[in-house]
């Protein structure tokens, strides 16, 4: 409510000003045209004042419109920043509160071994959650001080990064291997190892986090025949992303829905980081809906890639050659 109110004022003020300026411009034009027609001797003066006046009005109108756009952007940024603060506070406070409770219980009461094991498991989840949040905040910091970073770009193995990231995430979300279908051409991309890792981690993490029940996620990476492009697809079977929000989700702190209704933890930074990295790698990212099923589908195109010979050592069983069609494409 508060945010709506704060947007209402600049918009109303700008609309009133735009209407006034347009009214004045029309009046100005009519007076001058009428003057030029009825007063033949001084018509040059009227035409000059008409031209100069119209240019002035056009400049004022442009200024007001720019002011309106700028105000809306500022209010929107404030809203996202306060959402971000809410999300970070929540993401910090709830695992800490839960850890505290488990530790107090373990400290004060006798707990049987089964229950103790369950407690440790939940505590581990809380620690993971804190770790994810801190990692993401550090990723943003890294992006911002990129020029000081020692790591240089090089050829990095996409297949290895996908494999380690997938294993970590499956473990973290306690999901079985068959949730993920991975079809990756053995290849290397040109970039910083850390960038490619963050890119894969954030998109795969989202695909798992926002997927449906039961979750099904597809990660495909295909190298074009002439090795001029790598096409990566991250697809899930979740609720998907409404068409009109497909650009907004890449903005800093942006999260779909409102803080009270959200069930998934997050900060709205993941895709912002992904977009910045993809720009640095010279690539593009777009969001689509899967052709034959519900869910979200992120398509990343990267320009600098080279295929690895297939005689390389085989990857883990979770990474299969790209011959499989995603089951949900037929749903
Ligand atoms: P978050 O930390 O909230 O996940 P992101 O920047 O990664 O932040 O994503 C921004 C928003 O985009 C998310 O809050 C979510 O609403 C939406 N989103 C991202 N990925 C998906 C997806 N695979 N399916 C549905 N919604 C998604």
mmCIF file with all atom_site columns, N, CA and C in Angstrom, residues 160-190:
data_model
loop_
_atom_site.group_PDB
_atom_site.id
_atom_site.type_symbol
_atom_site.label_atom_id
_atom_site.label_alt_id
_atom_site.label_comp_id
_atom_site.label_asym_id
_atom_site.label_entity_id
_atom_site.label_seq_id
_atom_site.pdbx_PDB_ins_code
_atom_site.Cartn_x
_atom_site.Cartn_y
_atom_site.Cartn_z
_atom_site.occupancy
_atom_site.B_iso_or_equiv
_atom_site.pdbx_formal_charge
_atom_site.auth_seq_id
_atom_site.auth_comp_id
_atom_site.auth_asym_id
_atom_site.auth_atom_id
_atom_site.pdbx_PDB_model_num
ATOM 1  N N  . UNK A 1 160 ? 32.491 -30.309 -16.444 1.00 0.00 ? 160 UNK A N  1
ATOM 2  C CA . UNK A 1 160 ? 32.913 -30.507 -15.046 1.00 0.00 ? 160 UNK A CA 1
ATOM 3  C C  . UNK A 1 160 ? 32.132 -29.613 -14.096 1.00 0.00 ? 160 UNK A C  1
ATOM 4  N N  . UNK A 1 161 ? 31.951 -28.362 -14.515 1.00 0.00 ? 161 UNK A N  1
ATOM 5  C CA . UNK A 1 161 ? 31.220 -27.423 -13.651 1.00 0.00 ? 161 UNK A CA 1
ATOM 6  C C  . UNK A 1 161 ? 29.783 -27.904 -13.455 1.00 0.00 ? 161 UNK A C  1
ATOM 7  N N  . UNK A 1 162 ? 29.166 -28.341 -14.545 1.00 0.00 ? 162 UNK A N  1
ATOM 8  C CA . UNK A 1 162 ? 27.776 -28.814 -14.447 1.00 0.00 ? 162 UNK A CA 1
ATOM 9  C C  . UNK A 1 162 ? 27.699 -30.000 -13.499 1.00 0.00 ? 162 UNK A C  1
ATOM 10 N N  . UNK A 1 163 ? 28.642 -30.886 -13.659 1.00 0.00 ? 163 UNK A N  1
ATOM 11 C CA . UNK A 1 163 ? 28.611 -32.099 -12.840 1.00 0.00 ? 163 UNK A CA 1
ATOM 12 C C  . UNK A 1 163 ? 28.753 -31.788 -11.348 1.00 0.00 ? 163 UNK A C  1
ATOM 13 N N  . UNK A 1 164 ? 29.746 -30.979 -10.984 1.00 0.00 ? 164 UNK A N  1
ATOM 14 C CA . UNK A 1 164 ? 29.932 -30.681 -9.552  1.00 0.00 ? 164 UNK A CA 1
ATOM 15 C C  . UNK A 1 164 ? 28.761 -29.863 -9.000  1.00 0.00 ? 164 UNK A C  1
ATOM 16 N N  . UNK A 1 165 ? 28.287 -28.904 -9.808  1.00 0.00 ? 165 UNK A N  1
ATOM 17 C CA . UNK A 1 165 ? 27.178 -28.079 -9.320  1.00 0.00 ? 165 UNK A CA 1
ATOM 18 C C  . UNK A 1 165 ? 25.938 -28.936 -9.113  1.00 0.00 ? 165 UNK A C  1
ATOM 19 N N  . UNK A 1 166 ? 25.649 -29.792 -10.088 1.00 0.00 ? 166 UNK A N  1
ATOM 20 C CA . UNK A 1 166 ? 24.445 -30.621 -9.992  1.00 0.00 ? 166 UNK A CA 1
ATOM 21 C C  . UNK A 1 166 ? 24.515 -31.522 -8.757  1.00 0.00 ? 166 UNK A C  1
ATOM 22 N N  . UNK A 1 167 ? 25.675 -32.123 -8.537  1.00 0.00 ? 167 UNK A N  1
ATOM 23 C CA . UNK A 1 167 ? 25.814 -33.009 -7.382  1.00 0.00 ? 167 UNK A CA 1
ATOM 24 C C  . UNK A 1 167 ? 25.563 -32.250 -6.080  1.00 0.00 ? 167 UNK A C  1
ATOM 25 N N  . UNK A 1 168 ? 26.175 -31.057 -5.991  1.00 0.00 ? 168 UNK A N  1
ATOM 26 C CA . UNK A 1 168 ? 26.016 -30.251 -4.770  1.00 0.00 ? 168 UNK A CA 1
ATOM 27 C C  . UNK A 1 168 ? 24.560 -29.882 -4.525  1.00 0.00 ? 168 UNK A C  1
ATOM 28 N N  . UNK A 1 169 ? 23.902 -29.441 -5.608  1.00 0.00 ? 169 UNK A N  1
ATOM 29 C CA . UNK A 1 169 ? 22.516 -28.984 -5.434  1.00 0.00 ? 169 UNK A CA 1
ATOM 30 C C  . UNK A 1 169 ? 21.579 -30.140 -5.074  1.00 0.00 ? 169 UNK A C  1
ATOM 31 N N  . UNK A 1 170 ? 21.808 -31.282 -5.709  1.00 0.00 ? 170 UNK A N  1
ATOM 32 C CA . UNK A 1 170 ? 20.947 -32.423 -5.404  1.00 0.00 ? 170 UNK A CA 1
ATOM 33 C C  . UNK A 1 170 ? 21.093 -32.821 -3.935  1.00 0.00 ? 170 UNK A C  1
ATOM 34 N N  . UNK A 1 171 ? 22.335 -32.741 -3.475  1.00 0.00 ? 171 UNK A N  1
ATOM 35 C CA . UNK A 1 171 ? 22.612 -33.087 -2.076  1.00 0.00 ? 171 UNK A CA 1
ATOM 36 C C  . UNK A 1 171 ? 21.939 -32.059 -1.159  1.00 0.00 ? 171 UNK A C  1
ATOM 37 N N  . UNK A 1 172 ? 22.091 -30.812 -1.544  1.00 0.00 ? 172 UNK A N  1
ATOM 38 C CA . UNK A 1 172 ? 21.541 -29.726 -0.738  1.00 0.00 ? 172 UNK A CA 1
ATOM 39 C C  . UNK A 1 172 ? 20.020 -29.810 -0.633  1.00 0.00 ? 172 UNK A C  1
ATOM 40 N N  . UNK A 1 173 ? 19.352 -30.097 -1.753  1.00 0.00 ? 173 UNK A N  1
ATOM 41 C CA . UNK A 1 173 ? 17.884 -30.175 -1.731  1.00 0.00 ? 173 UNK A CA 1
ATOM 42 C C  . UNK A 1 173 ? 17.396 -31.585 -1.396  1.00 0.00 ? 173 UNK A C  1
ATOM 43 N N  . UNK A 1 174 ? 18.342 -32.481 -1.124  1.00 0.00 ? 174 UNK A N  1
ATOM 44 C CA . UNK A 1 174 ? 18.033 -33.889 -0.827  1.00 0.00 ? 174 UNK A CA 1
ATOM 45 C C  . UNK A 1 174 ? 17.122 -34.493 -1.889  1.00 0.00 ? 174 UNK A C  1
ATOM 46 N N  . UNK A 1 175 ? 17.561 -34.408 -3.111  1.00 0.00 ? 175 UNK A N  1
ATOM 47 C CA . UNK A 1 175 ? 16.769 -34.942 -4.218  1.00 0.00 ? 175 UNK A CA 1
ATOM 48 C C  . UNK A 1 175 ? 17.542 -36.062 -4.886  1.00 0.00 ? 175 UNK A C  1
ATOM 49 N N  . UNK A 1 176 ? 16.786 -36.969 -5.506  1.00 0.00 ? 176 UNK A N  1
ATOM 50 C CA . UNK A 1 176 ? 17.481 -38.067 -6.170  1.00 0.00 ? 176 UNK A CA 1
ATOM 51 C C  . UNK A 1 176 ? 17.936 -37.616 -7.568  1.00 0.00 ? 176 UNK A C  1
ATOM 52 N N  . UNK A 1 177 ? 18.866 -38.381 -8.136  1.00 0.00 ? 177 UNK A N  1
ATOM 53 C CA . UNK A 1 177 ? 19.475 -38.033 -9.423  1.00 0.00 ? 177 UNK A CA 1
ATOM 54 C C  . UNK A 1 177 ? 18.463 -37.885 -10.550 1.00 0.00 ? 177 UNK A C  1
ATOM 55 N N  . UNK A 1 178 ? 17.365 -38.713 -10.477 1.00 0.00 ? 178 UNK A N  1
ATOM 56 C CA . UNK A 1 178 ? 16.453 -38.700 -11.635 1.00 0.00 ? 178 UNK A CA 1
ATOM 57 C C  . UNK A 1 178 ? 15.628 -37.416 -11.749 1.00 0.00 ? 178 UNK A C  1
ATOM 58 N N  . UNK A 1 179 ? 15.736 -36.532 -10.766 1.00 0.00 ? 179 UNK A N  1
ATOM 59 C CA . UNK A 1 179 ? 15.077 -35.222 -10.878 1.00 0.00 ? 179 UNK A CA 1
ATOM 60 C C  . UNK A 1 179 ? 15.707 -34.417 -12.022 1.00 0.00 ? 179 UNK A C  1
ATOM 61 N N  . UNK A 1 180 ? 17.008 -34.646 -12.206 1.00 0.00 ? 180 UNK A N  1
ATOM 62 C CA . UNK A 1 180 ? 17.760 -33.862 -13.181 1.00 0.00 ? 180 UNK A CA 1
ATOM 63 C C  . UNK A 1 180 ? 18.057 -34.667 -14.429 1.00 0.00 ? 180 UNK A C  1
ATOM 64 N N  . UNK A 1 181 ? 17.759 -34.065 -15.590 1.00 0.00 ? 181 UNK A N  1
ATOM 65 C CA . UNK A 1 181 ? 18.190 -34.677 -16.846 1.00 0.00 ? 181 UNK A CA 1
ATOM 66 C C  . UNK A 1 181 ? 19.257 -33.754 -17.409 1.00 0.00 ? 181 UNK A C  1
ATOM 67 N N  . UNK A 1 182 ? 20.468 -34.279 -17.541 1.00 0.00 ? 182 UNK A N  1
ATOM 68 C CA . UNK A 1 182 ? 21.550 -33.418 -18.004 1.00 0.00 ? 182 UNK A CA 1
ATOM 69 C C  . UNK A 1 182 ? 22.105 -33.941 -19.324 1.00 0.00 ? 182 UNK A C  1
ATOM 70 N N  . UNK A 1 183 ? 22.073 -33.079 -20.330 1.00 0.00 ? 183 UNK A N  1
ATOM 71 C CA . UNK A 1 183 ? 22.597 -33.458 -21.645 1.00 0.00 ? 183 UNK A CA 1
ATOM 72 C C  . UNK A 1 183 ? 23.596 -32.386 -22.064 1.00 0.00 ? 183 UNK A C  1
ATOM 73 N N  . UNK A 1 184 ? 24.850 -32.670 -21.814 1.00 0.00 ? 184 UNK A N  1
ATOM 74 C CA . UNK A 1 184 ? 25.861 -31.632 -22.066 1.00 0.00 ? 184 UNK A CA 1
ATOM 75 C C  . UNK A 1 184 ? 26.894 -32.113 -23.078 1.00 0.00 ? 184 UNK A C  1
ATOM 76 N N  . UNK A 1 185 ? 27.052 -31.366 -24.158 1.00 0.00 ? 185 UNK A N  1
ATOM 77 C CA . UNK A 1 185 ? 28.128 -31.668 -25.108 1.00 0.00 ? 185 UNK A CA 1
ATOM 78 C C  . UNK A 1 185 ? 29.446 -31.420 -24.390 1.00 0.00 ? 185 UNK A C  1
ATOM 79 N N  . UNK A 1 186 ? 30.411 -32.343 -24.481 1.00 0.00 ? 186 UNK A N  1
ATOM 80 C CA . UNK A 1 186 ? 31.690 -32.068 -23.837 1.00 0.00 ? 186 UNK A CA 1
ATOM 81 C C  . UNK A 1 186 ? 32.324 -30.837 -24.491 1.00 0.00 ? 186 UNK A C  1
ATOM 82 N N  . UNK A 1 187 ? 32.507 -29.786 -23.706 1.00 0.00 ? 187 UNK A N  1
ATOM 83 C CA . UNK A 1 187 ? 33.032 -28.552 -24.305 1.00 0.00 ? 187 UNK A CA 1
ATOM 84 C C  . UNK A 1 187 ? 33.655 -27.646 -23.252 1.00 0.00 ? 187 UNK A C  1
ATOM 85 N N  . UNK A 1 188 ? 34.349 -26.636 -23.742 1.00 0.00 ? 188 UNK A N  1
ATOM 86 C CA . UNK A 1 188 ? 34.921 -25.628 -22.855 1.00 0.00 ? 188 UNK A CA 1
ATOM 87 C C  . UNK A 1 188 ? 34.427 -24.257 -23.304 1.00 0.00 ? 188 UNK A C  1
ATOM 88 N N  . UNK A 1 189 ? 34.205 -23.371 -22.321 1.00 0.00 ? 189 UNK A N  1
ATOM 89 C CA . UNK A 1 189 ? 33.817 -22.003 -22.687 1.00 0.00 ? 189 UNK A CA 1
ATOM 90 C C  . UNK A 1 189 ? 34.913 -21.052 -22.228 1.00 0.00 ? 189 UNK A C  1
ATOM 91 N N  . UNK A 1 190 ? 34.998 -19.929 -22.927 1.00 0.00 ? 190 UNK A N  1
ATOM 92 C CA . UNK A 1 190 ? 36.028 -18.948 -22.593 1.00 0.00 ? 190 UNK A CA 1
ATOM 93 C C  . UNK A 1 190 ? 35.452 -17.980 -21.555 1.00 0.00 ? 190 UNK A C  1
#
